[in-house]
Amino acid sequence: MKTSIATVTVSGTLPTKLAAIAAAGFDGIEIFEQDFLASDFTPAEVGRMVRDHGLQITLFQPFRDFEALPEPHRSRAFARAERKFELMNQLGTDLMLVCSSVHPAAMGGIDRMAQDFRDLGDLAAKHGVRVGYEALCWGRHVFDHRDAWEVVRRADHPQVGLILDSFHTLARRIDPDTIRAIPGDRIFFVQLADAPAIPMDLLYWSRHFRNMPGEGDLDVTGFMRAVAATGYDGPLSLEIFNDQFRAGLPRMVAQDGHRSLIALMDSVRRAEPALTSAAPIPASLPAPAPVSHVEFIEFATTPAEAPALEALLATAGFARAGAHVSKPVTLWRQGGANVLVNTGEAGFTHSTYLTHGTTVSEIALMVPDAAAAFARARGLLAQPHGEEPAAGELRIPAIRGVGGSVLRLLDEGADLAGIWQVDFAASPPEPTDDPGAGITGIDHIGQTMAYDEMLSWSLFYTAIFDAQKAPMVDVADPDGLVRSQAIWAGGLRVTLNGAEARHTLAGRFIEDSFGASVQHVAFSSRDIFATAEALAARGFAVLRIGVNYYADMQARFGLPDALVRRMQTAQIMYDEDERGQFFQLYSQPREDGFFFEIVQRDGDYQGYGASNAPFRIAAQKRAARPVGMPRR
Ligand code: MG
Ligand code: MG
């Protein structure tokens, strides 16, 4: 598979873009004319720079408003084209994209357009270049790849081929399987982009909201399966116009792009196994696997700050269950929830503490095959994390996740009791006098990040694991908007919360903790009312929810008075959907903004109480600000 990306996708000057694109592992670039014009380099210099990065120019674009024009526009269009062909020779590229015309004078007529392309093909041949025709979904007469193909077919010229763009096909809901009838050798180039399903003007949607395959809601896999079926073996190129990407970090955007292409071609290969010989595919990756459950989370902290954290865990019903054989790490346990508290003053965990303060530095995921999950993650460009294991310690593969934290991959086949016994001298879970508070495990993990990192991390999870994502929801904070995206992969549930405004709870958290990290951990309970009572007895500082919430909630769901009174007494919030019921309660936020949540899911409720979030956030802000104190 030859991979390519349009220079317009990545932010920065041309040299910055090229460095980022090359570092991400692409083979080539589509050079967007404006990026060339805006630079100070001659065409020959640009060509040399591109080649010096080990890249090739796969496409020169765009050439607009060419076909079906009356004179004198027609002659001028040909003169323009000839100048671009000369420029392409200097740049060192042989393919130009001609997008379907939006010119007010364009007359239409398939045969007229075909004749124009036949003549353009002759001109291109003289310059040793080729042209590809792309149907813009807002084109004046041609806005469907089937019509563009008919023009190319009738032009019947070896220098003239078709360019397909997943956005233009899928945005118009054209069945991508119509591509299967096109000969692969007549397709000169394939551009890929996804987009969120937002109803809006096609041109505006395309210019501002495209994103990487897998980041949006379009069936890019279905599109690419059809392309692969034609036998097309040319470049696969990302052409993404996205306001966030244009302002984002070039290397991060470029790496996400390469990751998205690898994941896309991996899913094509799985869906079309018969095409493996013809389709341009990457080396095979292990299949994406769901996570069985979160085995533990680890906090990075210090001897000075650990007591407050451990006191919070104790009031939440956790008991100290062991200590690491060689490191200053203690194990706190309740039901199936394991929490490690690491006060080490060297190594990765400590540097995490130095960056973020007391924070979750590691999440351990139980997967069916840790070696396979690690190989897949590596194939998808995840950064490995390796600290040399101390003598007697087990070697467990790990990758870097959100905010530089670690995702450790534990193997289901491994002797788990053994791991705890070897590393922690912890006895297997044994009956204890401490009944805890009825917490049974980890339900979900809330990671807070800048809004413009959200797509990146949702792609990370959905590409590596067998994961699904819920539609993004907007959560109103008193001081701005927070976006929330839930992702689940079997027993791993994460909510990604993206802050756009600095004064939102999430925004303050990012500032205070110097970047993305875990802001809350939600534990599960089978009887949240009993848990609430046990927590109260232990002195757990529960978040006080406003009284108006309960009156409204009762009216919304028509719940019995007694139940609502019980919830209000325990400060439990409620949600339901057609599949089940959901109860949740929160701790008071720590000074650094971190908090615990406890949830009970009944039936098959799959959400996170998003409708409660504005009231919870308002309550947390009240709790974080002493009464009478002005807002910071
Ligand atoms: Mg395009
Ligand atoms: Mg939550």
XYZ file of C-alpha atoms in Angstrom, residues 78 81-82 85-86 88-89 94-96 116-131 157-160 188:
31
model
C -6.390 24.849 -21.870
C -3.696 23.664 -17.909
C -0.560 23.812 -20.054
C 1.701 20.817 -16.739
C 4.977 22.721 -17.047
C 4.281 19.719 -12.627
C 7.350 18.812 -14.670
C 2.875 13.361 -13.275
C -0.747 13.463 -12.118
C -3.099 16.444 -11.908
C -12.561 18.301 -23.639
C -10.825 15.580 -21.666
C -9.681 13.803 -24.840
C -8.065 17.056 -25.984
C -6.627 17.643 -22.509
C -5.235 14.092 -22.620
C -3.392 14.923 -25.856
C -1.940 18.052 -24.270
C -0.983 16.099 -21.132
C 0.735 13.432 -23.244
C 2.976 16.106 -24.782
C 4.155 17.002 -21.279
C 4.426 13.437 -20.106
C 1.707 13.850 -17.462
C -1.767 12.468 -16.757
C -5.023 13.990 -15.545
C -7.616 8.447 -23.545
C -4.674 6.699 -21.823
C -3.661 9.947 -20.080
C -7.168 10.474 -18.623
C -5.811 6.990 -11.264
